[in-house]
mmCIF file of C-alpha atoms and ligand atoms in Angstrom:
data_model
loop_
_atom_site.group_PDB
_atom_site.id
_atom_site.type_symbol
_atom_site.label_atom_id
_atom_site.label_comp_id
_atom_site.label_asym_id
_atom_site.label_seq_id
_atom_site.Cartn_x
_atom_site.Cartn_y
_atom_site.Cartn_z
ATOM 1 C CA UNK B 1 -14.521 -5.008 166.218
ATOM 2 C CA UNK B 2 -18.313 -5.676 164.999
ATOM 3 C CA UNK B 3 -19.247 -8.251 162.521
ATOM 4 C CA UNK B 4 -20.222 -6.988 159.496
ATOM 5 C CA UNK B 5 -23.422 -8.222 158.695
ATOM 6 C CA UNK B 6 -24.245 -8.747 155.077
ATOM 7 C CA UNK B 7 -28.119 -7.261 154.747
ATOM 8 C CA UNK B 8 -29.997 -5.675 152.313
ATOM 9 C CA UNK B 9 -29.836 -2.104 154.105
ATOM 10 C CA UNK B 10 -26.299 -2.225 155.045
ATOM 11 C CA UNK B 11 -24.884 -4.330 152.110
ATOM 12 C CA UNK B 12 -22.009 -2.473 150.171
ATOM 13 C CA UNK B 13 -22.550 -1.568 146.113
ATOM 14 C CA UNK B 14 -21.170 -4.488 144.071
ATOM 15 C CA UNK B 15 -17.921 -4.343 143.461
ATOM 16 C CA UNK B 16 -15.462 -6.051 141.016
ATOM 17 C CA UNK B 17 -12.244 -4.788 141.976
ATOM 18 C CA UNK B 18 -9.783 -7.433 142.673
ATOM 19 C CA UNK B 19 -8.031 -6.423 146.337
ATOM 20 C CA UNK B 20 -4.392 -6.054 145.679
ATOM 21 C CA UNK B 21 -1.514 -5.719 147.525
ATOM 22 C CA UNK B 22 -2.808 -7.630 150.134
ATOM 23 C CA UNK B 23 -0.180 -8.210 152.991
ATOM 24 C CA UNK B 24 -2.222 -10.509 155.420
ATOM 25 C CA UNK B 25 -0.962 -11.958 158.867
ATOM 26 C CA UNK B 26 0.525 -15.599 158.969
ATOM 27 C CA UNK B 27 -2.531 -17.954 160.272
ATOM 28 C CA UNK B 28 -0.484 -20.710 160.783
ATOM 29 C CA UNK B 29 2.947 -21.307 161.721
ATOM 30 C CA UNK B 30 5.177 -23.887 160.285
ATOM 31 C CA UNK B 31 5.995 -26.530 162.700
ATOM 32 C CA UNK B 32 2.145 -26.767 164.067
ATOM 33 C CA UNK B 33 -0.862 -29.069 163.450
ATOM 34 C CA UNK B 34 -3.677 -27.799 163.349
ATOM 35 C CA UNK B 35 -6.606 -30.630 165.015
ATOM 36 C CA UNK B 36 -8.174 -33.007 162.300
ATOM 37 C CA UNK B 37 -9.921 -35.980 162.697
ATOM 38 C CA UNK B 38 -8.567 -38.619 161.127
ATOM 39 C CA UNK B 39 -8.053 -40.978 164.697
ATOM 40 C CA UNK B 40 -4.228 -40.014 164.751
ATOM 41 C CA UNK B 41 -2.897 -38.376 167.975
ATOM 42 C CA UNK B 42 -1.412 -35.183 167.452
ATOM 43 C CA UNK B 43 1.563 -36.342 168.522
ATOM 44 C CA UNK B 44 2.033 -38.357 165.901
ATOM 45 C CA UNK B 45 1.157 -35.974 163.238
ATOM 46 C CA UNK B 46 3.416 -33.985 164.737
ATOM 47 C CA UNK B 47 6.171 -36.023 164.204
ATOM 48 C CA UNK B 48 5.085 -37.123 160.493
ATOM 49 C CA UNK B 49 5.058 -33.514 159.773
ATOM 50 C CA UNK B 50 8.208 -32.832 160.863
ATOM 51 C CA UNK B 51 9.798 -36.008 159.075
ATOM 52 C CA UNK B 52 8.134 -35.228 155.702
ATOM 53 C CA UNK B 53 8.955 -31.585 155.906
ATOM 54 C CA UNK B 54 12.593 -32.927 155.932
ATOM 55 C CA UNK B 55 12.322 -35.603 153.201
ATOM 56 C CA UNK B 56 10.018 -33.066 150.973
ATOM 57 C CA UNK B 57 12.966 -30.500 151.605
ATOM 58 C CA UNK B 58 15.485 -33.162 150.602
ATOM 59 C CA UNK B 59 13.380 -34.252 147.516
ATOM 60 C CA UNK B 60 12.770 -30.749 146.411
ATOM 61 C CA UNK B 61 16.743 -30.169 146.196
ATOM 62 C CA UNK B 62 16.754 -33.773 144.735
ATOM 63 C CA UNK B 63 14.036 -32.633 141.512
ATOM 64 C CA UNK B 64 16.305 -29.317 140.810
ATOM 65 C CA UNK B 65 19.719 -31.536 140.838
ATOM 66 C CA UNK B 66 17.687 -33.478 137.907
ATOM 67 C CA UNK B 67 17.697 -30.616 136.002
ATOM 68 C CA UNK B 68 20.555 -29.300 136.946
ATOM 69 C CA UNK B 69 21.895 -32.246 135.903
ATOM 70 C CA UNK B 70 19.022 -32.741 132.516
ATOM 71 C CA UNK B 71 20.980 -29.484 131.243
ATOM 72 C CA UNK B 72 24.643 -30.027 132.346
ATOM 73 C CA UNK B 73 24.691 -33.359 130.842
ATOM 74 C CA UNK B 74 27.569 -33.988 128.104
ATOM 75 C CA UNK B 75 30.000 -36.883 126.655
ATOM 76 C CA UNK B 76 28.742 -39.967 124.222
ATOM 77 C CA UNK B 77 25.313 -41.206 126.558
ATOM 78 C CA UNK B 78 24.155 -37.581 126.352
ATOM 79 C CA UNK B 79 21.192 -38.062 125.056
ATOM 80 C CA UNK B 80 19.933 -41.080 126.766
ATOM 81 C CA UNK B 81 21.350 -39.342 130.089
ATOM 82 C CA UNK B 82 19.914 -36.035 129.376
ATOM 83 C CA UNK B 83 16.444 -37.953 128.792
ATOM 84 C CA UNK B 84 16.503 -40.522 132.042
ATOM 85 C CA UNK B 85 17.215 -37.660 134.505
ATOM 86 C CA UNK B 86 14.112 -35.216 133.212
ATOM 87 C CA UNK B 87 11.706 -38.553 133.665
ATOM 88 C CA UNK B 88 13.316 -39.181 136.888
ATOM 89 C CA UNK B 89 12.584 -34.996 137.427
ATOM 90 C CA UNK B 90 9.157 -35.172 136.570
ATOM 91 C CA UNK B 91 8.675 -38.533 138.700
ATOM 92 C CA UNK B 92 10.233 -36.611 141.672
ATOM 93 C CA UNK B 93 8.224 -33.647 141.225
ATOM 94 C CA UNK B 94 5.233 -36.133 141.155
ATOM 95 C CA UNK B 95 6.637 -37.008 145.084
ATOM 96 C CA UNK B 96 7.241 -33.576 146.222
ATOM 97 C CA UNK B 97 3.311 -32.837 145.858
ATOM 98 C CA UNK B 98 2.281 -36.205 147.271
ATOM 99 C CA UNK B 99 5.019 -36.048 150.614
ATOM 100 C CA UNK B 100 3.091 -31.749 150.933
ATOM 101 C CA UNK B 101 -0.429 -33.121 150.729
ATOM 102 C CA UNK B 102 0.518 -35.429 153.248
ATOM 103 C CA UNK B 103 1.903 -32.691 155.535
ATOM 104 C CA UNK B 104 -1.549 -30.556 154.303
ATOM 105 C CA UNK B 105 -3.690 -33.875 155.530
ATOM 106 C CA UNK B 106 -2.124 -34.484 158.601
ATOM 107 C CA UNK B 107 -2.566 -30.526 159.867
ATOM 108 C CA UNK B 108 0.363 -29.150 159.045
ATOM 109 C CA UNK B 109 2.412 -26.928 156.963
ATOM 110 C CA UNK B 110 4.315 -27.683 154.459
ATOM 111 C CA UNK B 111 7.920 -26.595 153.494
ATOM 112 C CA UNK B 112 7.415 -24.886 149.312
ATOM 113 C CA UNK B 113 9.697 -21.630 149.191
ATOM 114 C CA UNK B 114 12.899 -22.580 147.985
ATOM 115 C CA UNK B 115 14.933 -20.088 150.326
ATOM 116 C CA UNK B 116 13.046 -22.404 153.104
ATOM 117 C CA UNK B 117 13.792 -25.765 151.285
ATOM 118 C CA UNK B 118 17.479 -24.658 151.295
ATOM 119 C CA UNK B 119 17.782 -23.771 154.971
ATOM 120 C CA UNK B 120 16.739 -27.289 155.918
ATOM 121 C CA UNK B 121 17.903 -29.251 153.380
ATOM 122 C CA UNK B 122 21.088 -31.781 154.120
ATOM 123 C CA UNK B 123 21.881 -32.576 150.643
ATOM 124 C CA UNK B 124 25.219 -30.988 149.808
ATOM 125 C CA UNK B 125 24.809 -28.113 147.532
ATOM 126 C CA UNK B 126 26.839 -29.002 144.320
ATOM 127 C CA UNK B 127 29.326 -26.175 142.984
ATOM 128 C CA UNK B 128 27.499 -23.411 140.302
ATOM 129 C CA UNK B 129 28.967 -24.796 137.133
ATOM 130 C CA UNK B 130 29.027 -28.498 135.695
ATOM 131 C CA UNK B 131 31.210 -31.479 136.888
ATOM 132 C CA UNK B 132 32.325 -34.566 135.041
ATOM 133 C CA UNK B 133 29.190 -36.892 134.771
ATOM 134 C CA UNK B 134 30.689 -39.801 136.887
ATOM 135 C CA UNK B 135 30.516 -36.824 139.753
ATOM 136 C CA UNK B 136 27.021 -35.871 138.418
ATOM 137 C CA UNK B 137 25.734 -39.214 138.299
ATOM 138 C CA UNK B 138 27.468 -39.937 142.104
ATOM 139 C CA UNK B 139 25.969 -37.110 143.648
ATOM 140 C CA UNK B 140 22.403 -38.074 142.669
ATOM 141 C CA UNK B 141 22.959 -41.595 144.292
ATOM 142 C CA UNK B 142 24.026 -39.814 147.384
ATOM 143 C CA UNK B 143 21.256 -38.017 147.509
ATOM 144 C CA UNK B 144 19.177 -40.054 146.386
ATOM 145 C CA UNK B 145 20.679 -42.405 149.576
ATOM 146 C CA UNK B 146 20.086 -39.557 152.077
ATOM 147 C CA UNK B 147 16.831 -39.307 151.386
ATOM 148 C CA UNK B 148 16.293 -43.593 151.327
ATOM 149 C CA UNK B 149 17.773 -43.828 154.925
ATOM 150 C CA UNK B 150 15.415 -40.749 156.305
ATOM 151 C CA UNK B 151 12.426 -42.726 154.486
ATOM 152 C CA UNK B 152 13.272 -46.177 156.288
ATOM 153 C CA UNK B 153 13.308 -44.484 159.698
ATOM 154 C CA UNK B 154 10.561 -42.340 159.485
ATOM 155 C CA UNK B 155 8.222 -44.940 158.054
ATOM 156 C CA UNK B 156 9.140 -47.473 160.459
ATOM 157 C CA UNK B 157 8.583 -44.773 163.281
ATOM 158 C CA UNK B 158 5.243 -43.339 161.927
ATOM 159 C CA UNK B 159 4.037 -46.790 161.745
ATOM 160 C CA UNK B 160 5.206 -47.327 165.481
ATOM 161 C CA UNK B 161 2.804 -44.394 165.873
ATOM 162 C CA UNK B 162 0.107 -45.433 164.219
ATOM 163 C CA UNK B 163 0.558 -43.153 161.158
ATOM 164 C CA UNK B 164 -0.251 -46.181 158.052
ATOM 165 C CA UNK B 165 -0.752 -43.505 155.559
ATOM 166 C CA UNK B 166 2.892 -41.409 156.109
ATOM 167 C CA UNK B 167 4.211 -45.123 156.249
ATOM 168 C CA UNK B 168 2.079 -46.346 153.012
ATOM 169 C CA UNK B 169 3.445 -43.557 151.239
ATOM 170 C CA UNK B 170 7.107 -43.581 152.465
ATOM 171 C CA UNK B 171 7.642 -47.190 151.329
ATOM 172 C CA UNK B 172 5.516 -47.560 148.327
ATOM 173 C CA UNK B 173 5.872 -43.970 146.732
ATOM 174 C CA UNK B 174 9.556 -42.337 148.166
ATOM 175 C CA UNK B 175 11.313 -45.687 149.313
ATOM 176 C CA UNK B 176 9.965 -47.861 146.109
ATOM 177 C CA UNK B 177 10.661 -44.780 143.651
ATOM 178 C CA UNK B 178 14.070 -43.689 144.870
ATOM 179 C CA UNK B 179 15.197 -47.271 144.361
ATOM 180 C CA UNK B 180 14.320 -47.892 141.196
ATOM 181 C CA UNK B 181 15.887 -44.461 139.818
ATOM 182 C CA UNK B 182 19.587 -45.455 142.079
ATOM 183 C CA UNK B 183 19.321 -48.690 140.465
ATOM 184 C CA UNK B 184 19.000 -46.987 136.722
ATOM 185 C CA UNK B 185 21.983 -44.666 137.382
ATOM 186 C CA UNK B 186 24.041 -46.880 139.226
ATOM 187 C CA UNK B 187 23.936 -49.101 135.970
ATOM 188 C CA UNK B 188 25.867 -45.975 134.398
ATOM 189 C CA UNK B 189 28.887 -45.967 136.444
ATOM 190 C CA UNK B 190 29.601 -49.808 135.411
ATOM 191 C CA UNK B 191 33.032 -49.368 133.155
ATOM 192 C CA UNK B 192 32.127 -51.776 130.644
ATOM 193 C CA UNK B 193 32.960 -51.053 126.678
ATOM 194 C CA UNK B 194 29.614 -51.154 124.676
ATOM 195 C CA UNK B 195 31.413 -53.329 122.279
ATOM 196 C CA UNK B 196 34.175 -55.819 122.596
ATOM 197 C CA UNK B 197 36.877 -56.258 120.289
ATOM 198 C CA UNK B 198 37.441 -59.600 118.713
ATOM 199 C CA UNK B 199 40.301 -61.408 119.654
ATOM 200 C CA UNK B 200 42.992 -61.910 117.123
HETATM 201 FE FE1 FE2 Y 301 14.457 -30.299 129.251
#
């Protein structure tokens, strides 16, 4: 087919209509780097891409048991439970951008439609209605787990080859993160009465 060449005699009358409906062809397929130079091999981009794609699918299904959880939430710590799992939401949110600009910067593609994020995903899917928060509260840390042993491994293997920025941001932002937030729900599941009785 010819290129159209934008000149004076051939140009076409200003137009303002948006194009809609536009069904275009896929330019890239998921599970390919495109070449960038940024002195990493692309075998090694490769295989960050593939290991984030996991850990971003895992951390997406991590953010929506948040709020799953945010909403669910019942019993005496309600409110202080309903407001520690939306910051923890909003701080894994903040990951799930950072771990798909990664995959954008190395070449790649990253995972984003949910129907995608659930066909890769290993986290166990909870059951549609609520459970007792113990069970809430224990399925986050297993998740939250899941994704902490995929971080160690990939970060340790990126760095093996030569990928310091998928390793920088495995152990300071994912590993470092997911830690923290265990640590602040684990703290819940300590049977301890908030006040002791006296004894008489
Ligand atoms: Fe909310």
């Amino acid at each position: 087919m010819p290129i159209r060449r934008s000149t004076k005699a051939t140009r076409p009358k200003a137009d303002s209509q948006p194009w809609l409906h536009v069904n275009g062809i896929e330019i890239q397929e998921f599970g390919s780097v495109r070449m960038f130079p940024l002195g990493l091999t692309r075998d090694a981009r490769m295989y960050s891409c593939q290991r984030l794609n996991q850990i971003l699918a895992d951390t997406q299904i991590l953010y929506s048991l948040y709020k799953k959880h945010h909403w669910l939430m019942r019993g005496p710590t309600f409110y202080q439970l309903h407001l520690l799992l939306d910051k923890h939401a909003d701080e894994q949110l903040e990951l799930v951008d950072k771990i798909a600009e990664r995959v954008q910067t190395l070449g790649g593609v990253a995972i984003g439609d949910p129907r995608h994020v659930a066909e890769i995903t290993v986290i166990p899917r909870p059951p549609n209605g609520a459970e007792e928060v113990p069970a809430m509260l224990s399925r986050l840390i297993e998740a939250h787990e899941t994704i902490l042993i995929a971080s160690h491994d990939a970060a340790a293997r990126a760095q093996e080859m030569g990928d310091d920025g998928t390793n920088d941001l495995l152990v300071s932002d994912v590993i470092r993160t997911g830690e923290l937030q265990t640590w602040f729900l684990i703290e819940h599941l300590v049977d301890t009465p908030l006040i002791e009785r006296p004894e008489s």
